[in-house]
Amino acid sequence: MATLRLGDTAPDFTQDSSIGLIKFHEWAGDSWVILFSHPADFTPVCTTELGRTAALSGEFAKRGVKPIAISVDPVDKHQQWIPDINETQHTTVNFPILADADRKVSELYDLIHPKASATATVRSVFFIDPKKTIRATLTYPASTGRNFDELLRVVDSLQLTDSHKVATPADWKDGDDVIIVPSLQDADEIARRFPKGYKTVKPYLRVTPQPNK
């Protein structure tokens, strides 16, 4: 099984889901996508994660991100489980959950790690840009729920660094200072791109206020 790496094209697929048949690339359109796997329906951590995803729908929307979940459970189990998520997490699930009972998508995205579980998907996350390129990945064991503030932070960093010649430092959050990429050396271009100025900590470490998005 080939390993998906950063810069690879996210594999296309057609699969059933809680909202009907999904043709992935067509469904994604020109949006960013966060595709995330959960081990199983009717499990406690997954219930909180999908509830958190629904609660953050406005945050995803303003970033142009479509979330989509996946597990190897069939559609009827998803439909039975969604009311539990809505009730216990005080939200409304408003994104698709792929029903990957035949493991077609799980195998494409290498979501089943036999040494962790031979039957359930691990908690993987794929950040996919509008060109269908995989830009970042995260993987957690079944016992560890994801930090959804971190997922949003990664999207913010990717989108910012796509539009400006900057990188984001450790623990960066939207609005914090950023780093001018070392490859940018032209003084006129630096002055034009960063009118608020910058601080040279080391020749390779130049800190500047975050540019406007």
PDB file of C-alpha atoms in Angstrom:
ATOM      1  CA  MET A   1       0.000   0.000   0.000  1.00  0.00           C
ATOM      2  CA  ALA A   2       1.438   3.345  -1.045  1.00  0.00           C
ATOM      3  CA  THR A   3       1.910   5.943   1.672  1.00  0.00           C
ATOM      4  CA  LEU A   4       0.345   9.331   0.993  1.00  0.00           C
ATOM      5  CA  ARG A   5       2.819  12.140   1.493  1.00  0.00           C
ATOM      6  CA  LEU A   6       2.663  15.896   1.609  1.00  0.00           C
ATOM      7  CA  GLY A   7       2.301  17.265  -1.901  1.00  0.00           C
ATOM      8  CA  ASP A   8       0.516  14.164  -3.219  1.00  0.00           C
ATOM      9  CA  THR A   9      -2.885  14.480  -4.849  1.00  0.00           C
ATOM     10  CA  ALA A  10      -5.615  13.301  -2.491  1.00  0.00           C
ATOM     11  CA  PRO A  11      -7.072  10.158  -4.066  1.00  0.00           C
ATOM     12  CA  ASP A  12     -10.513  10.551  -5.583  1.00  0.00           C
ATOM     13  CA  PHE A  13     -13.260   8.092  -4.729  1.00  0.00           C
ATOM     14  CA  THR A  14     -16.998   7.513  -4.882  1.00  0.00           C
ATOM     15  CA  GLN A  15     -18.499   6.290  -1.617  1.00  0.00           C
ATOM     16  CA  ASP A  16     -21.802   6.258   0.218  1.00  0.00           C
ATOM     17  CA  SER A  17     -22.270   8.607   3.160  1.00  0.00           C
ATOM     18  CA  SER A  18     -24.772   9.901   5.679  1.00  0.00           C
ATOM     19  CA  ILE A  19     -25.978  12.422   3.073  1.00  0.00           C
ATOM     20  CA  GLY A  20     -25.889  10.115   0.044  1.00  0.00           C
ATOM     21  CA  LEU A  21     -23.304   9.203  -2.568  1.00  0.00           C
ATOM     22  CA  ILE A  22     -20.122  11.311  -2.427  1.00  0.00           C
ATOM     23  CA  LYS A  23     -17.889  11.798  -5.463  1.00  0.00           C
ATOM     24  CA  PHE A  24     -15.031  13.209  -3.477  1.00  0.00           C
ATOM     25  CA  HIS A  25     -13.261  15.619  -5.832  1.00  0.00           C
ATOM     26  CA  GLU A  26     -16.582  16.826  -7.213  1.00  0.00           C
ATOM     27  CA  TRP A  27     -17.978  17.291  -3.682  1.00  0.00           C
ATOM     28  CA  ALA A  28     -14.846  19.160  -2.564  1.00  0.00           C
ATOM     29  CA  GLY A  29     -15.094  21.630  -5.435  1.00  0.00           C
ATOM     30  CA  ASP A  30     -12.908  24.701  -4.857  1.00  0.00           C
ATOM     31  CA  SER A  31     -12.909  24.346  -1.073  1.00  0.00           C
ATOM     32  CA  TRP A  32     -10.302  23.228   1.385  1.00  0.00           C
ATOM     33  CA  VAL A  33     -11.188  19.861   2.923  1.00  0.00           C
ATOM     34  CA  ILE A  34     -10.429  18.269   6.273  1.00  0.00           C
ATOM     35  CA  LEU A  35     -10.950  14.527   5.900  1.00  0.00           C
ATOM     36  CA  PHE A  36     -10.761  12.789   9.260  1.00  0.00           C
ATOM     37  CA  SER A  37     -11.254   9.180  10.254  1.00  0.00           C
ATOM     38  CA  HIS A  38     -12.797   7.915  13.473  1.00  0.00           C
ATOM     39  CA  PRO A  39     -12.523   4.356  14.782  1.00  0.00           C
ATOM     40  CA  ALA A  40     -16.210   3.484  15.140  1.00  0.00           C
ATOM     41  CA  ASP A  41     -19.739   4.742  15.618  1.00  0.00           C
ATOM     42  CA  PHE A  42     -21.314   4.669  19.089  1.00  0.00           C
ATOM     43  CA  THR A  43     -17.958   5.231  20.774  1.00  0.00           C
ATOM     44  CA  PRO A  44     -17.396   7.967  23.361  1.00  0.00           C
ATOM     45  CA  VAL A  45     -14.391   9.881  22.016  1.00  0.00           C
ATOM     46  CA  CYS A  46     -15.743   9.870  18.460  1.00  0.00           C
ATOM     47  CA  THR A  47     -19.050  11.243  19.702  1.00  0.00           C
ATOM     48  CA  THR A  48     -17.253  14.255  21.202  1.00  0.00           C
ATOM     49  CA  GLU A  49     -15.111  14.752  18.102  1.00  0.00           C
ATOM     50  CA  LEU A  50     -17.972  14.783  15.623  1.00  0.00           C
ATOM     51  CA  GLY A  51     -19.931  17.024  17.947  1.00  0.00           C
ATOM     52  CA  ARG A  52     -17.012  19.437  18.112  1.00  0.00           C
ATOM     53  CA  THR A  53     -16.770  19.445  14.322  1.00  0.00           C
ATOM     54  CA  ALA A  54     -20.432  20.372  14.060  1.00  0.00           C
ATOM     55  CA  ALA A  55     -20.111  23.086  16.717  1.00  0.00           C
ATOM     56  CA  LEU A  56     -17.242  24.644  14.745  1.00  0.00           C
ATOM     57  CA  SER A  57     -19.176  24.729  11.469  1.00  0.00           C
ATOM     58  CA  GLY A  58     -19.027  28.524  11.346  1.00  0.00           C
ATOM     59  CA  GLU A  59     -15.257  28.526  11.863  1.00  0.00           C
ATOM     60  CA  PHE A  60     -14.746  25.995   9.098  1.00  0.00           C
ATOM     61  CA  ALA A  61     -17.076  27.905   6.759  1.00  0.00           C
ATOM     62  CA  LYS A  62     -15.307  31.238   7.156  1.00  0.00           C
ATOM     63  CA  ARG A  63     -12.045  29.553   6.198  1.00  0.00           C
ATOM     64  CA  GLY A  64     -13.626  27.886   3.159  1.00  0.00           C
ATOM     65  CA  VAL A  65     -13.164  24.413   4.666  1.00  0.00           C
ATOM     66  CA  LYS A  66     -15.468  21.414   4.240  1.00  0.00           C
ATOM     67  CA  PRO A  67     -15.095  18.731   6.936  1.00  0.00           C
ATOM     68  CA  ILE A  68     -15.871  15.126   6.094  1.00  0.00           C
ATOM     69  CA  ALA A  69     -15.609  12.170   8.483  1.00  0.00           C
ATOM     70  CA  ILE A  70     -15.103   8.496   7.713  1.00  0.00           C
ATOM     71  CA  SER A  71     -15.339   5.155   9.467  1.00  0.00           C
ATOM     72  CA  VAL A  72     -15.878   1.573   8.345  1.00  0.00           C
ATOM     73  CA  ASP A  73     -19.434   1.560   9.704  1.00  0.00           C
ATOM     74  CA  PRO A  74     -22.370   1.398   7.263  1.00  0.00           C
ATOM     75  CA  VAL A  75     -24.804   4.225   6.562  1.00  0.00           C
ATOM     76  CA  ASP A  76     -27.582   2.866   8.754  1.00  0.00           C
ATOM     77  CA  LYS A  77     -25.284   2.935  11.808  1.00  0.00           C
ATOM     78  CA  HIS A  78     -24.274   6.519  11.023  1.00  0.00           C
ATOM     79  CA  GLN A  79     -27.924   7.522  10.807  1.00  0.00           C
ATOM     80  CA  GLN A  80     -28.702   5.838  14.132  1.00  0.00           C
ATOM     81  CA  TRP A  81     -25.684   7.434  15.842  1.00  0.00           C
ATOM     82  CA  ILE A  82     -26.098  11.040  14.630  1.00  0.00           C
ATOM     83  CA  PRO A  83     -29.061  11.758  16.973  1.00  0.00           C
ATOM     84  CA  ASP A  84     -26.876  10.693  19.908  1.00  0.00           C
ATOM     85  CA  ILE A  85     -24.163  13.142  18.810  1.00  0.00           C
ATOM     86  CA  ASN A  86     -26.699  15.945  18.446  1.00  0.00           C
ATOM     87  CA  GLU A  87     -28.252  15.225  21.831  1.00  0.00           C
ATOM     88  CA  THR A  88     -25.125  14.742  23.927  1.00  0.00           C
ATOM     89  CA  GLN A  89     -22.990  17.452  22.282  1.00  0.00           C
ATOM     90  CA  HIS A  90     -25.819  20.001  21.968  1.00  0.00           C
ATOM     91  CA  THR A  91     -25.269  20.555  18.267  1.00  0.00           C
ATOM     92  CA  THR A  92     -26.443  19.413  14.836  1.00  0.00           C
ATOM     93  CA  VAL A  93     -24.217  17.281  12.625  1.00  0.00           C
ATOM     94  CA  ASN A  94     -24.192  19.133   9.318  1.00  0.00           C
ATOM     95  CA  PHE A  95     -21.352  17.459   7.430  1.00  0.00           C
ATOM     96  CA  PRO A  96     -21.106  14.062   5.722  1.00  0.00           C
ATOM     97  CA  ILE A  97     -19.851  10.893   7.372  1.00  0.00           C
ATOM     98  CA  LEU A  98     -18.503   8.450   4.818  1.00  0.00           C
ATOM     99  CA  ALA A  99     -19.715   4.879   5.190  1.00  0.00           C
ATOM    100  CA  ASP A 100     -16.628   2.894   4.274  1.00  0.00           C
ATOM    101  CA  ALA A 101     -17.893  -0.608   5.033  1.00  0.00           C
ATOM    102  CA  ASP A 102     -15.912  -2.054   2.128  1.00  0.00           C
ATOM    103  CA  ARG A 103     -12.767  -0.199   3.328  1.00  0.00           C
ATOM    104  CA  LYS A 104     -12.194   1.245  -0.131  1.00  0.00           C
ATOM    105  CA  VAL A 105     -11.399   4.742   1.136  1.00  0.00           C
ATOM    106  CA  SER A 106      -9.616   3.471   4.240  1.00  0.00           C
ATOM    107  CA  GLU A 107      -7.209   1.537   2.046  1.00  0.00           C
ATOM    108  CA  LEU A 108      -6.680   4.490  -0.309  1.00  0.00           C
ATOM    109  CA  TYR A 109      -5.764   6.708   2.641  1.00  0.00           C
ATOM    110  CA  ASP A 110      -4.029   4.031   4.771  1.00  0.00           C
ATOM    111  CA  LEU A 111      -6.405   4.535   7.693  1.00  0.00           C
ATOM    112  CA  ILE A 112      -6.270   1.039   9.158  1.00  0.00           C
ATOM    113  CA  HIS A 113      -3.061   0.338  11.056  1.00  0.00           C
ATOM    114  CA  PRO A 114      -3.089  -3.382  11.945  1.00  0.00           C
ATOM    115  CA  LYS A 115      -0.758  -3.015  14.922  1.00  0.00           C
ATOM    116  CA  ALA A 116      -3.254  -0.554  16.437  1.00  0.00           C
ATOM    117  CA  SER A 117      -6.439  -2.303  15.282  1.00  0.00           C
ATOM    118  CA  ALA A 118      -7.077  -4.760  12.480  1.00  0.00           C
ATOM    119  CA  THR A 119     -10.668  -3.596  12.040  1.00  0.00           C
ATOM    120  CA  ALA A 120     -11.019   0.062  13.075  1.00  0.00           C
ATOM    121  CA  THR A 121      -9.565   3.175  11.494  1.00  0.00           C
ATOM    122  CA  VAL A 122      -7.089   5.259  13.468  1.00  0.00           C
ATOM    123  CA  ARG A 123      -7.703   8.985  14.044  1.00  0.00           C
ATOM    124  CA  SER A 124      -6.046  10.430  10.953  1.00  0.00           C
ATOM    125  CA  VAL A 125      -6.526  13.917   9.534  1.00  0.00           C
ATOM    126  CA  PHE A 126      -5.801  15.054   5.984  1.00  0.00           C
ATOM    127  CA  PHE A 127      -5.692  18.755   5.148  1.00  0.00           C
ATOM    128  CA  ILE A 128      -6.456  19.048   1.430  1.00  0.00           C
ATOM    129  CA  ASP A 129      -6.286  22.302  -0.501  1.00  0.00           C
ATOM    130  CA  PRO A 130      -8.529  23.436  -3.388  1.00  0.00           C
ATOM    131  CA  LYS A 131      -6.109  21.871  -5.895  1.00  0.00           C
ATOM    132  CA  LYS A 132      -6.733  18.507  -4.159  1.00  0.00           C
ATOM    133  CA  THR A 133      -3.172  18.480  -2.798  1.00  0.00           C
ATOM    134  CA  ILE A 134      -2.462  16.968   0.617  1.00  0.00           C
ATOM    135  CA  ARG A 135      -0.885  19.791   2.605  1.00  0.00           C
ATOM    136  CA  ALA A 136      -0.663  18.347   6.130  1.00  0.00           C
ATOM    137  CA  THR A 137      -1.519  15.172   8.016  1.00  0.00           C
ATOM    138  CA  LEU A 138      -1.977  14.170  11.646  1.00  0.00           C
ATOM    139  CA  THR A 139      -2.529  10.735  13.172  1.00  0.00           C
ATOM    140  CA  TYR A 140      -3.665   9.869  16.688  1.00  0.00           C
ATOM    141  CA  PRO A 141      -4.469   6.559  18.395  1.00  0.00           C
ATOM    142  CA  ALA A 142      -8.061   5.661  19.158  1.00  0.00           C
ATOM    143  CA  SER A 143      -7.648   6.631  22.814  1.00  0.00           C
ATOM    144  CA  THR A 144      -6.648  10.248  22.104  1.00  0.00           C
ATOM    145  CA  GLY A 145      -9.233  12.725  20.915  1.00  0.00           C
ATOM    146  CA  ARG A 146      -8.069  15.438  18.556  1.00  0.00           C
ATOM    147  CA  ASN A 147      -7.616  19.104  19.432  1.00  0.00           C
ATOM    148  CA  PHE A 148      -9.882  20.877  16.956  1.00  0.00           C
ATOM    149  CA  ASP A 149      -8.404  24.270  17.777  1.00  0.00           C
ATOM    150  CA  GLU A 150      -5.161  22.830  16.405  1.00  0.00           C
ATOM    151  CA  LEU A 151      -6.909  21.757  13.200  1.00  0.00           C
ATOM    152  CA  LEU A 152      -8.117  25.314  12.676  1.00  0.00           C
ATOM    153  CA  ARG A 153      -4.657  26.656  13.543  1.00  0.00           C
ATOM    154  CA  VAL A 154      -3.073  24.462  10.872  1.00  0.00           C
ATOM    155  CA  VAL A 155      -5.575  25.698   8.279  1.00  0.00           C
ATOM    156  CA  ASP A 156      -4.878  29.307   9.291  1.00  0.00           C
ATOM    157  CA  SER A 157      -1.136  28.738   8.910  1.00  0.00           C
ATOM    158  CA  LEU A 158      -1.461  27.010   5.541  1.00  0.00           C
ATOM    159  CA  GLN A 159      -3.697  29.694   4.127  1.00  0.00           C
ATOM    160  CA  LEU A 160      -1.550  32.531   5.453  1.00  0.00           C
ATOM    161  CA  THR A 161       1.729  31.079   4.245  1.00  0.00           C
ATOM    162  CA  ASP A 162       0.213  30.380   0.828  1.00  0.00           C
ATOM    163  CA  SER A 163      -0.563  34.062   0.342  1.00  0.00           C
ATOM    164  CA  HIS A 164       2.508  35.635   1.993  1.00  0.00           C
ATOM    165  CA  LYS A 165       6.215  34.778   2.105  1.00  0.00           C
ATOM    166  CA  VAL A 166       6.128  33.895   5.771  1.00  0.00           C
ATOM    167  CA  ALA A 167       6.274  30.884   8.072  1.00  0.00           C
ATOM    168  CA  THR A 168       4.544  30.497  11.415  1.00  0.00           C
ATOM    169  CA  PRO A 169       6.618  29.861  14.571  1.00  0.00           C
ATOM    170  CA  ALA A 170       6.048  27.437  17.419  1.00  0.00           C
ATOM    171  CA  ASP A 171       2.708  27.867  19.189  1.00  0.00           C
ATOM    172  CA  TRP A 172       1.635  30.499  16.645  1.00  0.00           C
ATOM    173  CA  LYS A 173      -2.012  31.504  16.587  1.00  0.00           C
ATOM    174  CA  ASP A 174      -3.858  33.682  14.102  1.00  0.00           C
ATOM    175  CA  GLY A 175      -2.849  37.291  14.750  1.00  0.00           C
ATOM    176  CA  ASP A 176       0.559  36.520  16.281  1.00  0.00           C
ATOM    177  CA  ASP A 177       3.854  37.624  14.770  1.00  0.00           C
ATOM    178  CA  VAL A 178       5.230  35.527  11.925  1.00  0.00           C
ATOM    179  CA  ILE A 179       8.646  34.809  10.401  1.00  0.00           C
ATOM    180  CA  ILE A 180       9.864  36.129   7.053  1.00  0.00           C
ATOM    181  CA  VAL A 181      11.058  33.159   4.992  1.00  0.00           C
ATOM    182  CA  PRO A 182      14.887  33.059   4.719  1.00  0.00           C
ATOM    183  CA  SER A 183      14.756  32.869   0.915  1.00  0.00           C
ATOM    184  CA  LEU A 184      13.335  36.400   0.741  1.00  0.00           C
ATOM    185  CA  GLN A 185      16.360  38.727   0.686  1.00  0.00           C
ATOM    186  CA  ASP A 186      15.442  41.602  -1.640  1.00  0.00           C
ATOM    187  CA  ALA A 187      15.215  44.724   0.560  1.00  0.00           C
ATOM    188  CA  ASP A 188      12.681  46.496  -1.667  1.00  0.00           C
ATOM    189  CA  GLU A 189      10.393  43.485  -1.766  1.00  0.00           C
ATOM    190  CA  ILE A 190      10.660  43.035   1.999  1.00  0.00           C
ATOM    191  CA  ALA A 191       9.717  46.693   2.541  1.00  0.00           C
ATOM    192  CA  ARG A 192       6.770  46.342   0.176  1.00  0.00           C
ATOM    193  CA  ARG A 193       5.499  43.090   1.642  1.00  0.00           C
ATOM    194  CA  PHE A 194       6.000  44.037   5.290  1.00  0.00           C
ATOM    195  CA  PRO A 195       5.264  47.760   5.715  1.00  0.00           C
ATOM    196  CA  LYS A 196       5.001  47.350   9.485  1.00  0.00           C
ATOM    197  CA  GLY A 197       8.690  46.512   9.588  1.00  0.00           C
ATOM    198  CA  TYR A 198      10.459  43.556  11.138  1.00  0.00           C
ATOM    199  CA  LYS A 199      12.942  42.599  13.835  1.00  0.00           C
ATOM    200  CA  THR A 200      16.122  40.712  12.981  1.00  0.00           C
ATOM    201  CA  VAL A 201      16.799  38.260  15.804  1.00  0.00           C
ATOM    202  CA  LYS A 202      19.360  36.403  13.680  1.00  0.00           C
ATOM    203  CA  PRO A 203      20.035  36.820   9.965  1.00  0.00           C
ATOM    204  CA  TYR A 204      17.860  33.761   9.344  1.00  0.00           C
ATOM    205  CA  LEU A 205      15.205  34.699  11.942  1.00  0.00           C
ATOM    206  CA  ARG A 206      13.267  37.859  11.088  1.00  0.00           C
ATOM    207  CA  VAL A 207      10.025  38.463  12.939  1.00  0.00           C
ATOM    208  CA  THR A 208       7.231  40.670  11.613  1.00  0.00           C
ATOM    209  CA  PRO A 209       3.597  41.389  12.513  1.00  0.00           C
ATOM    210  CA  GLN A 210       1.184  39.071  10.711  1.00  0.00           C
ATOM    211  CA  PRO A 211       0.219  40.497   7.308  1.00  0.00           C
ATOM    212  CA  ASN A 212      -3.437  41.014   6.492  1.00  0.00           C
ATOM    213  CA  LYS A 213      -5.005  37.958   4.938  1.00  0.00           C
TER     214      LYS A 213
END
